Coordinates of C-alpha atoms and ligand atoms in Angstrom, one line a residue:
M266 CA 124.5 94.7 115.0
S267 CA 125.7 96.4 111.9
S268 CA 129.1 98.8 112.2
S269 CA 129.0 102.6 111.9
A270 CA 130.6 101.8 108.3
E271 CA 127.4 100.4 106.7
S272 CA 127.2 101.8 103.8
A273 CA 124.5 103.9 101.9
I274 CA 120.9 102.6 101.1
H275 CA 119.2 104.1 98.3
V276 CA 115.8 103.6 97.5
S277 CA 114.3 105.1 94.3
L278 CA 111.2 105.0 93.5
L279 CA 110.3 104.0 90.1
H280 CA 106.3 105.7 89.8
N281 CA 107.1 108.3 87.0
A282 CA 110.2 106.6 86.0
L283 CA 109.5 103.2 84.7
R284 CA 113.0 103.0 82.8
L285 CA 116.3 102.6 82.5
H286 CA 117.8 105.4 80.9
D287 CA 117.9 109.3 81.9
N288 CA 116.6 108.2 85.0
K289 CA 118.1 110.1 88.3
C290 CA 116.5 107.9 90.9
L291 CA 118.8 105.4 89.6
S292 CA 121.9 107.0 88.4
S293 CA 122.3 108.8 91.6
A294 CA 122.2 105.8 93.7
C295 CA 125.2 104.3 91.7
S296 CA 128.3 104.8 93.5
P297 CA 130.6 102.2 95.0
G298 CA 129.5 100.0 97.7
A299 CA 126.1 102.0 98.2
S300 CA 122.7 99.3 97.9
L301 CA 119.7 100.3 95.6
V302 CA 116.2 99.0 96.6
P303 CA 114.1 100.2 93.0
L304 CA 110.4 101.0 95.1
Y305 CA 107.1 100.6 93.7
I306 CA 103.9 100.8 96.0
V307 CA 100.9 99.6 95.0
T308 CA 97.7 101.3 96.6
S309 CA 94.9 98.9 97.3
P310 CA 91.4 100.7 97.4
A311 CA 92.3 102.4 93.4
P312 CA 95.6 100.7 92.1
F313 CA 97.7 103.4 90.3
T314 CA 95.3 105.8 90.5
Q315 CA 96.6 109.9 90.7
T316 CA 93.2 111.6 91.1
T317 CA 91.6 113.4 93.6
V318 CA 88.9 110.5 94.2
D319 CA 90.0 107.3 94.9
S320 CA 88.3 105.8 91.1
P321 CA 88.8 102.8 89.7
I322 CA 91.3 102.5 86.3
S323 CA 90.8 100.6 83.3
K324 CA 92.3 97.0 82.8
S325 CA 94.4 99.1 79.8
R326 CA 95.9 101.4 82.1
A327 CA 96.6 99.0 85.0
G328 CA 97.9 96.1 82.3
F329 CA 100.2 98.7 81.0
I330 CA 101.8 99.8 84.2
L331 CA 102.3 96.2 85.2
E332 CA 103.7 95.4 81.6
A333 CA 106.5 98.0 82.6
L334 CA 107.1 97.2 85.8
G335 CA 107.9 93.8 84.5
D336 CA 110.0 94.8 82.0
L337 CA 111.9 97.4 84.2
D338 CA 112.4 94.4 87.0
K339 CA 114.1 92.5 84.1
S340 CA 116.1 95.3 83.3
L341 CA 117.2 96.0 87.0
R342 CA 118.2 92.4 87.2
K343 CA 120.8 92.0 84.3
L344 CA 122.6 95.2 85.7
G345 CA 123.3 93.4 89.1
S346 CA 120.2 94.6 90.8
G347 CA 117.7 92.8 93.0
G348 CA 115.0 93.9 91.0
A349 CA 112.0 95.7 91.5
V350 CA 110.5 95.5 95.0
V351 CA 106.6 95.8 94.7
L352 CA 104.7 96.6 97.6
Q353 CA 101.0 96.5 98.0
T354 CA 99.7 98.8 100.6
R355 CA 96.9 96.5 101.7
D356 CA 99.9 93.9 102.8
W357 CA 101.5 97.0 104.6
C358 CA 99.2 98.9 106.4
D359 CA 99.1 97.4 109.6
A360 CA 102.9 97.0 109.9
A361 CA 102.6 100.8 109.3
S362 CA 100.3 101.6 112.0
A363 CA 102.4 99.6 113.9
A364 CA 105.5 101.2 113.0
A365 CA 104.4 104.3 113.3
S366 CA 103.1 104.3 116.8
T367 CA 106.3 102.5 118.0
T368 CA 109.0 105.2 116.0
T369 CA 109.9 108.1 118.6
S370 CA 112.1 111.1 117.9
T371 CA 113.3 113.3 115.7
S372 CA 111.8 114.2 112.5
A373 CA 113.3 113.0 108.8
S374 CA 116.7 115.1 107.9
P375 CA 116.6 115.9 104.4
S376 CA 119.7 117.5 102.8
A377 CA 120.3 119.2 99.9
D378 CA 120.8 117.6 96.7
D379 CA 124.0 119.6 94.8
D380 CA 122.3 119.1 91.4
D381 CA 120.6 122.2 90.3
S382 CA 117.6 120.6 88.8
S383 CA 117.4 118.4 92.2
V384 CA 115.8 119.6 95.2
A385 CA 116.0 117.5 98.7
S386 CA 113.5 118.7 100.9
S387 CA 110.9 117.5 104.1
V388 CA 108.2 119.2 102.2
D389 CA 107.8 119.7 97.9
S390 CA 109.0 123.3 97.6
S391 CA 107.2 123.7 94.6
A392 CA 103.8 122.6 95.3
P393 CA 101.0 124.8 94.6
A394 CA 99.4 125.7 97.9
A395 CA 95.7 124.2 97.0
A396 CA 97.7 120.9 96.7
A397 CA 100.1 121.0 99.4
S398 CA 97.0 122.1 102.2
A399 CA 94.5 119.3 100.5
A400 CA 93.5 116.2 102.8
P401 CA 94.9 113.0 101.4
T402 CA 92.7 110.2 99.7
R403 CA 92.8 107.3 101.4
C404 CA 95.2 105.9 98.6
D405 CA 97.5 108.9 99.3
A406 CA 97.2 107.8 103.2
E407 CA 98.1 104.3 102.3
Y408 CA 100.9 105.3 100.4
A409 CA 102.7 106.8 102.7
A410 CA 102.1 104.7 105.7
T411 CA 103.7 101.7 103.5
L412 CA 106.8 103.9 102.6
A413 CA 107.2 105.2 106.2
A414 CA 106.9 101.3 107.2
Y415 CA 109.4 100.2 104.9
L416 CA 111.9 102.6 104.9
S417 CA 111.6 101.8 109.0
S418 CA 112.2 97.9 108.5
L419 CA 115.3 99.1 106.8
S420 CA 116.2 101.4 109.4
V421 CA 115.7 98.6 111.7
A422 CA 118.1 96.0 109.9
S423 CA 120.5 98.4 108.9
P424 CA 120.4 101.1 111.7
S425 CA 123.8 102.5 110.8
A426 CA 123.3 102.9 107.2
P427 CA 122.4 106.3 105.7
I428 CA 119.1 106.0 103.7
H429 CA 118.2 107.8 100.6
L430 CA 114.9 108.1 99.0
H431 CA 115.2 108.9 95.1
Y432 CA 111.8 110.2 93.6
E433 CA 111.1 112.1 90.4
R434 CA 108.9 115.2 91.2
A435 CA 105.4 114.6 89.4
P436 CA 104.1 118.0 88.5
A437 CA 100.1 117.1 88.6
P438 CA 98.9 118.6 92.4
P439 CA 96.9 115.3 93.1
L440 CA 100.9 113.5 93.3
I441 CA 102.2 117.0 95.0
R442 CA 99.7 116.5 97.6
R443 CA 100.9 112.6 98.1
W444 CA 104.0 113.6 98.4
R445 CA 103.8 116.0 101.1
H446 CA 101.5 113.9 103.0
V447 CA 104.2 111.0 102.1
L448 CA 107.3 113.0 103.6
A449 CA 105.2 114.7 106.7
S450 CA 104.6 110.9 107.4
L451 CA 108.3 110.1 107.3
P452 CA 108.9 108.1 110.9
P453 CA 110.1 111.2 113.6
G454 CA 113.5 109.6 114.1
L455 CA 114.4 108.3 110.8
Q456 CA 117.2 109.8 109.2
V457 CA 116.5 109.5 105.4
T458 CA 117.5 112.2 103.2
V459 CA 115.3 113.1 100.6
H460 CA 116.5 113.6 96.5
A461 CA 113.5 114.9 94.5
Y462 CA 114.0 115.3 90.6
D463 CA 112.5 117.7 87.9
T464 CA 112.9 115.0 85.1
H465 CA 108.8 114.3 83.9
T466 CA 109.1 117.0 81.6
L467 CA 111.3 119.0 79.5
N468 CA 112.8 121.7 81.3
P469 CA 111.4 122.0 85.3
L470 CA 108.3 123.6 85.4
D471 CA 109.6 126.7 87.2
D472 CA 112.1 127.7 84.9
Y473 CA 108.9 128.8 82.9
L474 CA 108.0 131.4 85.4
K475 CA 111.3 132.9 85.8
G476 CA 110.2 136.2 83.6
K477 CA 111.6 135.3 80.0
A478 CA 110.2 136.6 76.5
G479 CA 109.1 140.0 78.2
L480 CA 106.8 138.4 81.1
L481 CA 107.1 139.4 84.9
P482 CA 108.4 136.7 87.0
N483 CA 105.5 133.9 87.9
V484 CA 103.5 134.9 85.6
L485 CA 101.9 131.5 83.8
P486 CA 102.2 132.5 79.5
A487 CA 98.7 132.8 78.8
S488 CA 98.8 131.3 75.3
Y489 CA 101.0 128.8 73.9
G490 CA 103.2 131.2 71.6
S491 CA 103.7 133.5 74.7
F492 CA 104.8 129.4 76.6
C493 CA 107.0 128.6 73.5
K494 CA 109.1 132.2 73.1
V495 CA 109.5 131.3 77.1
F496 CA 110.8 127.9 76.1
D497 CA 113.3 129.2 73.5
K498 CA 114.7 131.7 75.9
L499 CA 115.6 129.4 78.5
P500 CA 118.6 127.0 77.8
P501 CA 118.7 124.1 75.5
P502 CA 116.5 121.2 77.8
A503 CA 119.7 119.0 79.7
E504 CA 120.4 116.2 78.0
P505 CA 119.2 112.9 78.7
L506 CA 121.4 110.6 81.2
P507 CA 122.5 107.7 79.4
A508 CA 121.1 104.4 81.0
P509 CA 123.6 102.8 83.6
T510 CA 125.4 100.0 82.9
S511 CA 125.4 98.3 86.1
L512 CA 123.5 98.8 89.2
P513 CA 124.1 98.2 93.5
P514 CA 122.8 94.9 94.8
F515 CA 119.8 95.0 97.5
P516 CA 121.1 95.8 101.0
P517 CA 123.0 93.0 102.4
S518 CA 121.4 92.9 105.7
A519 CA 117.9 94.3 104.6
V520 CA 116.8 91.6 101.8
P521 CA 113.1 93.3 100.9
P522 CA 111.4 92.8 104.5
A523 CA 108.4 92.2 102.7
P524 CA 105.5 90.7 104.9
K525 CA 104.2 88.6 101.8
S526 CA 105.4 88.6 98.3
S527 CA 106.8 91.6 96.4
A528 CA 107.0 90.5 93.1
V529 CA 105.0 92.1 90.1
P530 CA 101.8 91.3 91.0
S531 CA 99.3 89.8 88.1
L532 CA 96.2 92.0 87.1
A533 CA 93.9 89.2 87.8
S534 CA 95.2 90.2 91.9
L535 CA 94.4 93.4 91.8
A536 CA 91.2 94.7 92.7
N537 CA 89.6 97.9 91.8
I538 CA 90.5 97.7 88.5
S539 CA 87.4 98.9 85.8
P540 CA 86.1 95.4 84.6
T541 CA 84.8 96.8 81.1
C542 CA 87.7 98.2 79.4
G543 CA 90.6 96.2 77.2
G544 CA 92.5 93.8 79.1
T545 CA 95.2 93.7 77.0
S546 CA 96.9 96.5 75.9
A547 CA 97.3 97.6 72.0
F548 CA 100.0 98.7 72.8
P549 CA 102.4 96.9 75.6
G550 CA 103.8 98.5 78.6
G551 CA 108.0 99.1 79.2
E552 CA 111.0 100.8 78.3
T553 CA 111.9 98.0 75.9
H554 CA 108.6 98.9 73.7
A555 CA 109.0 102.7 74.5
L556 CA 112.4 102.6 73.0
E557 CA 111.9 100.1 69.9
R558 CA 108.8 102.2 68.9
L559 CA 111.0 105.3 69.2
N560 CA 113.3 103.8 66.9
K561 CA 111.3 103.0 64.6
K562 CA 108.9 105.9 64.4
V563 CA 111.6 108.7 64.7
T564 CA 115.4 107.3 64.7
L565 CA 114.4 105.3 61.1
S566 CA 111.7 107.7 60.0
P567 CA 113.4 111.0 60.4
S568 CA 112.2 112.3 57.4
W569 CA 108.7 111.7 58.9
A570 CA 109.4 112.9 62.1
A571 CA 111.1 116.0 61.0
T572 CA 108.0 117.0 58.6
F573 CA 105.3 115.9 61.2
S574 CA 102.1 117.9 61.2
K575 CA 99.9 117.2 63.2
P576 CA 96.7 118.5 61.8
A577 CA 97.9 115.9 58.6
T578 CA 96.7 113.3 60.6
A579 CA 94.5 111.3 60.6
P580 CA 92.0 110.5 63.3
N581 CA 90.6 107.2 61.8
S582 CA 93.5 105.1 60.1
L583 CA 93.6 101.7 61.3
S584 CA 97.0 102.0 61.7
P585 CA 98.0 105.1 64.5
S586 CA 98.9 108.3 62.4
T587 CA 100.9 109.8 64.9
T588 CA 103.7 108.2 67.5
V589 CA 101.5 106.6 70.2
L590 CA 104.3 107.1 72.5
S591 CA 102.2 109.0 75.1
P592 CA 101.8 105.7 77.0
Y593 CA 105.1 105.6 77.5
V594 CA 105.9 109.2 78.4
T595 CA 103.2 109.8 80.2
H596 CA 104.2 106.6 82.8
G597 CA 107.8 107.5 82.4
C598 CA 109.0 104.4 80.1
L599 CA 110.0 106.6 77.8
S600 CA 112.2 110.3 78.9
A601 CA 110.2 113.1 77.4
R602 CA 114.1 114.3 77.0
T603 CA 115.3 111.5 75.3
F604 CA 112.0 111.8 72.9
Y605 CA 112.7 115.3 72.3
Y606 CA 116.8 115.0 71.5
E607 CA 115.8 112.1 69.1
V608 CA 113.4 114.5 66.9
L609 CA 116.3 117.5 67.0
K610 CA 118.4 114.5 65.5
A611 CA 115.8 113.6 63.2
Q612 CA 115.6 116.9 62.0
Q613 CA 119.4 117.3 61.3
K614 CA 119.0 114.5 59.4
H615 CA 116.3 115.3 57.2
K616 CA 117.2 117.3 53.8
G617 CA 114.7 120.2 53.2
A618 CA 112.5 121.9 55.2
I619 CA 110.8 120.7 58.5
T620 CA 108.0 121.8 60.4
A621 CA 107.6 123.9 63.6
P622 CA 105.2 124.5 66.4
P623 CA 102.9 124.3 67.2
T624 CA 102.4 121.4 65.0
S625 CA 106.0 120.0 64.9
L626 CA 107.1 116.6 67.2
V627 CA 108.4 118.9 69.3
G628 CA 105.1 121.6 68.9
Q629 CA 103.5 118.4 70.8
L630 CA 106.1 117.5 73.4
L631 CA 105.7 121.5 74.0
W632 CA 102.6 121.0 74.5
R633 CA 102.8 118.8 76.8
D634 CA 104.9 120.8 79.0
Y635 CA 102.5 123.8 78.4
N636 CA 99.6 121.8 79.8
N637 CA 101.6 120.8 82.9
L638 CA 102.7 124.1 83.8
W639 CA 99.1 125.2 83.6
G640 CA 98.2 121.9 86.2
H641 CA 100.7 122.6 88.4
V642 CA 100.4 126.7 88.9
V643 CA 96.5 126.3 89.2
G644 CA 96.5 123.6 91.2
L645 CA 94.3 121.5 92.4
P646 CA 91.0 123.3 90.8
F647 CA 92.4 123.0 87.3
A648 CA 90.4 119.6 87.0
E649 CA 87.7 121.5 87.6
M650 CA 85.1 124.3 87.0
E651 CA 83.8 125.6 90.0
G652 CA 86.5 127.7 92.0
N653 CA 88.8 127.8 88.9
S654 CA 88.5 130.6 87.9
Y655 CA 90.1 130.3 84.5
C656 CA 87.3 128.0 83.3
R657 CA 83.9 129.7 81.3
Q658 CA 81.4 128.9 84.3
V659 CA 79.0 127.5 82.4
P660 CA 75.3 125.7 82.8
W661 CA 75.7 122.5 81.7
D662 CA 73.3 119.8 81.6
T663 CA 73.0 116.7 83.7
D664 CA 71.8 113.5 82.3
A665 CA 73.3 110.3 82.9
D666 CA 71.8 108.5 80.5
A667 CA 73.1 110.3 77.9
L668 CA 76.4 110.3 79.0
A669 CA 76.4 106.0 79.7
L670 CA 75.7 105.9 76.4
W671 CA 78.2 108.6 75.0
K672 CA 80.9 106.3 77.6
E673 CA 79.8 103.1 75.7
G674 CA 80.1 104.2 71.8
M675 CA 75.9 103.7 71.8
T676 CA 75.4 107.5 70.6
G677 CA 73.5 106.2 67.3
Y678 CA 76.7 108.5 65.7
P679 CA 78.5 106.3 64.1
F680 CA 81.7 108.1 63.7
V681 CA 81.5 109.2 67.9
D682 CA 80.4 105.4 68.7
A683 CA 83.6 104.0 67.0
I684 CA 85.8 106.4 68.9
M685 CA 84.2 105.5 72.1
R686 CA 84.4 101.7 71.3
Q687 CA 87.8 102.0 70.0
L688 CA 88.4 103.7 73.9
K689 CA 87.0 101.0 75.4
A690 CA 89.1 98.4 73.9
E691 CA 92.1 99.9 73.6
G692 CA 92.8 102.8 75.6
W693 CA 94.6 104.9 73.0
I694 CA 92.4 107.3 70.6
H695 CA 94.1 109.5 68.2
H696 CA 94.1 113.2 69.0
L697 CA 91.3 114.4 66.7
A698 CA 89.4 111.6 67.6
R699 CA 89.5 113.1 71.3
H700 CA 88.5 116.5 69.9
M701 CA 85.5 114.5 68.2
V702 CA 84.2 113.2 71.1
A703 CA 84.9 116.1 73.6
C704 CA 82.9 118.3 71.4
F705 CA 80.5 115.9 70.5
L706 CA 79.7 115.3 74.8
T707 CA 80.0 119.1 75.4
R708 CA 79.2 122.7 73.2
G709 CA 78.8 120.5 70.3
D710 CA 75.9 118.0 71.0
L711 CA 74.9 116.9 74.5
W712 CA 75.6 119.7 76.6
I713 CA 77.2 117.4 79.5
S714 CA 80.0 118.9 81.4
W715 CA 83.8 118.4 80.3
E716 CA 84.2 117.2 83.9
E717 CA 82.6 114.0 83.6
G718 CA 84.1 113.5 80.1
A719 CA 87.4 113.7 81.7
K720 CA 86.5 111.3 84.4
V721 CA 85.4 108.8 81.9
F722 CA 89.2 109.5 80.0
E723 CA 91.2 109.5 83.4
E724 CA 89.4 106.0 83.8
R725 CA 89.8 104.6 80.4
L726 CA 93.0 106.2 78.7
V727 CA 96.3 104.1 78.5
D728 CA 97.8 107.4 78.9
A729 CA 95.9 109.5 80.9
D730 CA 97.7 112.5 82.3
W731 CA 95.8 114.9 85.0
S732 CA 96.9 117.7 83.5
L733 CA 96.4 117.3 79.8
N734 CA 93.6 115.5 80.4
A735 CA 92.0 118.8 82.2
F736 CA 93.7 121.1 79.7
N737 CA 92.3 119.9 76.9
W738 CA 88.8 119.1 78.0
Q739 CA 88.7 122.7 78.9
W740 CA 89.6 123.6 75.3
L741 CA 87.7 122.1 73.5
S742 CA 84.7 122.7 75.3
C743 CA 85.8 126.3 75.2
S744 CA 85.7 126.5 79.1
A745 CA 89.9 127.7 78.6
H746 CA 92.4 128.4 75.9
F747 CA 90.2 128.2 72.9
Y748 CA 87.4 130.3 72.6
Q749 CA 85.5 129.9 68.7
Y750 CA 82.5 127.8 70.1
F751 CA 81.0 128.8 66.8
R752 CA 83.3 126.1 65.0
C753 CA 82.3 122.7 65.4
Y754 CA 83.2 119.3 64.9
S755 CA 80.6 117.7 62.7
P756 CA 79.9 113.8 63.6
V757 CA 78.7 113.1 60.0
A758 CA 81.2 115.2 57.6
F759 CA 84.1 115.5 60.2
G760 CA 85.5 111.1 59.8
K761 CA 84.3 111.5 55.6
K762 CA 87.3 114.1 55.3
T763 CA 90.1 111.1 55.8
D764 CA 88.5 108.4 55.7
P765 CA 85.3 108.3 53.5
N766 CA 85.0 104.4 53.2
G767 CA 84.5 104.4 57.0
D768 CA 86.4 101.6 57.2
Y769 CA 87.5 102.8 60.9
I770 CA 83.8 102.4 61.9
R771 CA 83.3 99.3 59.9
K772 CA 86.0 97.9 62.2
W773 CA 84.5 99.3 65.8
V774 CA 81.1 99.3 64.9
P775 CA 80.0 95.6 63.7
E776 CA 77.2 96.4 63.0
L777 CA 77.1 98.9 60.5
K778 CA 79.9 97.0 58.9
D779 CA 77.9 96.3 55.7
V780 CA 76.7 99.6 55.3
P781 CA 77.4 101.1 51.9
K782 CA 79.9 103.9 52.0
K783 CA 77.0 106.7 51.0
F784 CA 75.5 105.9 54.3
I785 CA 77.9 104.6 56.5
Y786 CA 78.1 108.3 59.2
E787 CA 74.7 108.5 58.9
P788 CA 72.9 105.0 58.5
W789 CA 69.5 106.4 59.5
N790 CA 68.9 107.6 55.9
L791 CA 69.3 104.8 54.6
P792 CA 66.0 103.3 53.0
A793 CA 64.5 101.2 55.4
A794 CA 64.3 98.2 53.3
E795 CA 67.7 98.3 52.7
Q796 CA 68.1 98.5 56.3
K797 CA 66.2 95.6 56.9
R798 CA 68.1 93.5 53.9
L799 CA 71.4 94.5 55.6
K800 CA 70.3 93.3 59.5
C801 CA 71.4 97.1 60.4
V802 CA 68.1 98.5 61.4
V803 CA 68.6 101.7 63.3
G804 CA 66.8 101.6 66.1
V805 CA 67.2 97.7 66.6
N806 CA 70.5 96.4 65.6
Y807 CA 71.8 100.2 65.7
P808 CA 71.0 102.7 68.5
A809 CA 68.9 105.8 67.2
R810 CA 70.2 108.9 67.8
L811 CA 70.5 109.9 71.1
T812 CA 67.1 112.1 72.1
K813 CA 69.3 114.7 73.5
A814 CA 71.0 115.1 69.8
P815 CA 68.3 113.9 67.3
D816 CA 69.7 116.0 64.4
H817 CA 73.5 117.8 65.0
T818 CA 72.9 120.6 63.0
P819 CA 70.2 122.3 65.1
V820 CA 71.1 120.7 68.1
S821 CA 75.0 122.3 67.8
K822 CA 73.4 125.6 66.7
A823 CA 71.4 126.0 69.8
N824 CA 74.2 125.2 71.6
M825 CA 76.3 127.9 70.3
E826 CA 73.4 130.1 71.5
K827 CA 73.5 128.7 75.0
M828 CA 77.2 129.2 74.7
A829 CA 77.0 132.8 74.0
A830 CA 74.6 133.2 76.6
A831 CA 77.4 131.7 78.7
Y832 CA 80.3 134.1 77.5
K833 CA 78.1 136.8 78.0
V834 CA 77.5 136.2 81.6
H835 CA 80.6 135.4 82.3
N836 CA 82.4 138.5 80.8
G837 CA 79.7 140.6 82.5
L838 CA 80.9 139.0 86.1
G839 CA 84.1 140.5 84.9
A840 CA 85.8 137.4 85.5
K841 CA 87.9 137.3 82.0
K842 CA 90.7 138.0 83.5
P843 CA 92.4 135.4 86.4
A844 CA 93.0 137.3 90.3
A845 CA 96.5 136.5 90.8
G846 CA 97.2 133.1 92.3
G847 CA 94.7 131.4 90.2
G848 CA 92.0 129.0 91.0
G849 CA 92.6 128.2 94.7
G850 CA 95.2 130.1 95.6
A851 CA 97.6 128.9 93.7
K852 CA 101.3 129.7 95.2
K853 CA 102.9 130.5 92.2
K854 CA 100.8 134.4 92.1
A855 CA 100.4 133.5 88.2
K856 CA 98.3 136.0 86.4
A857 CA 97.6 135.8 82.7
S858 CA 99.5 137.1 80.9
Ligands
FAD1040 P1 101.7 112.5 69.3 O1 101.3 113.7 68.2 O2 102.6 111.5 68.6 O3 102.9 113.7 70.1 C1 103.8 113.0 70.6 C2 103.9 113.0 72.2 O4 103.6 114.9 72.3 C3 102.8 113.0 72.9 O5 102.9 111.3 73.3 C4 102.6 113.6 73.9 O6 103.2 113.3 75.2 C5 102.6 114.6 73.5 N1 101.5 115.5 73.2 C6 100.8 115.7 71.7 N2 99.6 116.1 72.1 C7 98.9 116.5 73.0 C8 98.4 118.0 73.6 N3 97.6 118.3 72.4 N4 98.8 118.2 74.5 C9 99.6 117.6 75.1 N5 100.8 117.2 74.9 C10 100.6 116.6 73.5 N6 97.4 113.6 76.5 C11 97.8 112.5 76.9 O7 98.9 112.3 77.3 N7 96.8 112.4 78.1 C12 96.0 112.7 78.5 O8 95.5 112.8 79.2 C13 95.2 113.3 77.2 N8 93.8 113.8 77.2 C14 93.2 114.3 75.9 C15 91.8 115.0 76.3 C16 92.0 115.3 75.1 C17 89.9 116.0 75.4 C18 92.2 115.7 73.7 C19 91.5 116.6 73.3 C20 93.7 115.5 73.9 C21 94.0 115.0 75.4 N9 95.3 114.5 75.3 C22 95.9 113.6 76.4 C23 96.4 115.2 73.9 C24 96.5 113.9 72.7 O9 95.8 113.8 72.5 C25 97.7 112.9 73.1 O10 99.0 113.4 73.8 C26 98.3 112.4 71.5 O11 97.2 112.0 71.2 C27 98.9 111.5 72.1 O12 99.4 110.6 70.9 P2 100.7 110.2 70.2 O13 101.3 109.8 71.0 O14 100.8 109.6 69.1 O15 101.3 112.1 70.2
MG1041 MG1 118.3 119.6 58.3

């Protein structure tokens, strides 16, 4: 039996914070004599999923997360920690039910953290009501049961050691729902103090709802411009924490009581990873690569970073024209605040004019907080059209064949196909490339719901983020945030501006690699004899254009009319102004300003 003087055990969840730097979950565990379990839980039904359903994700994203976990495991060991403990729910769920049925007595005893940016509570106080009340998915349930079982076994091994559970609060409603469930499932009687940190965004999201810049409290800034004014009125984001220089070891009497292995699993060992995509990430996962990339793109290129202007970057350059830091920020290999302060330093180093939001690099990071705020305030209905009062209700078509051809890069429009094939192979595509294919799928050509496109992105993007994805799909489909549906991307003209030779198409659509420059964006115009000679006969070697969009110009014009009609109906319903509380009864009572 352990003595009552047992020192504290800190269980730090690594989930959104796969890094040492600016990681409060780790630095808060560094007290003398304490021990540390850096924990990661892999849900078996659908590993790493963060959705409202337990859907599979691509190899590129799963591979990226495993690389990130492996990288962090190494870094942890170098600092004296025992390394990452990775639990697979399939190994733990029986143990979990056993633990749940044998544990008795009172509920967990979370206590308040004295740091302003951290809240400790058995329920997530900032959870929108919709997310809080939603039923957990199977992944949520298994995650909760596994964590409960693991904490119980720690407590059995060291009965008098106080247990602290640290996690970075994820703002996306599906994860808020998961955490509600996790915290509600902690075994009664288990003494655990829970610490949650709002470090995923530049500022805690609630700070944007404090009634700054002329808005009433709890009013969601309705435009990016008004959001930026609020940002400017707040104190600067907290300075990032340095990486710890040493870390506590595993608890002496509680060496990971995993029933099976607790090492970082291999990609091949995971079930339910979508088989068609990627496999090797073009951008390797992990904090080491994140910091190298930040150094190369920002620290060592201060003028590039300080004068960055998003519209001037190219969707189809062969090497990316933006930072490609999004996968690292999404999975927490790079702290958003570290990124932000490094950009500010670059601006100071640069002699000359600097760019400003919305197009600057700081502007991009502000878009990220703004998108997160929307998702957080609207709650689970944010990812849907119906039940989301902020979203235009558009009578989209259902067309499984056209959707499948779009998804696989087989539409017959070379620029669209090249982008969708890059997405499939690498998991990352440029922002304006995302614009092109999202517009094409929805209001531009195929008239298919943005929700369908968002699902494909959510599966395949290495940087998939619930709120950013929904916000941007709504924008591109002119369903919310942006309404100029008469401005449409042409799959023939748009790519030519930055890649007249079509090198990007030649790379990703090799069937067309020999097509002359003049026809590379529209191979159907290449004379038949030439198509034959070059072995790129449209309809044989490369698909003919989809029956739903046989010619972009008339199709997109007809779709604009349909959009005008949908807007009329929407406005007629008086649904233009969202009701207080947002779609689905968000707790914040948010209103559009
Ligand atoms: P940079 O231009 O180098 O920007 C720096 C950082 O700012 C990015 O790493 C990212 O964290 C943030 N950022 C940049 N652009 C945006 C933006 N428009 N909105 C919010 N934050 C931004 N981004 C995701 O991270 N996950 C998604 O699931 C996602 N889905 C999208 C879906 C569609 C339809 C569209 C049009 C855009 C989507 N984006 C998404 C936003 C954007 O395309 C990517 O963040 C960006 O292309 C990432 O590349 P980068 O890191 O080189 O960006
Ligand atoms: Mg300067």
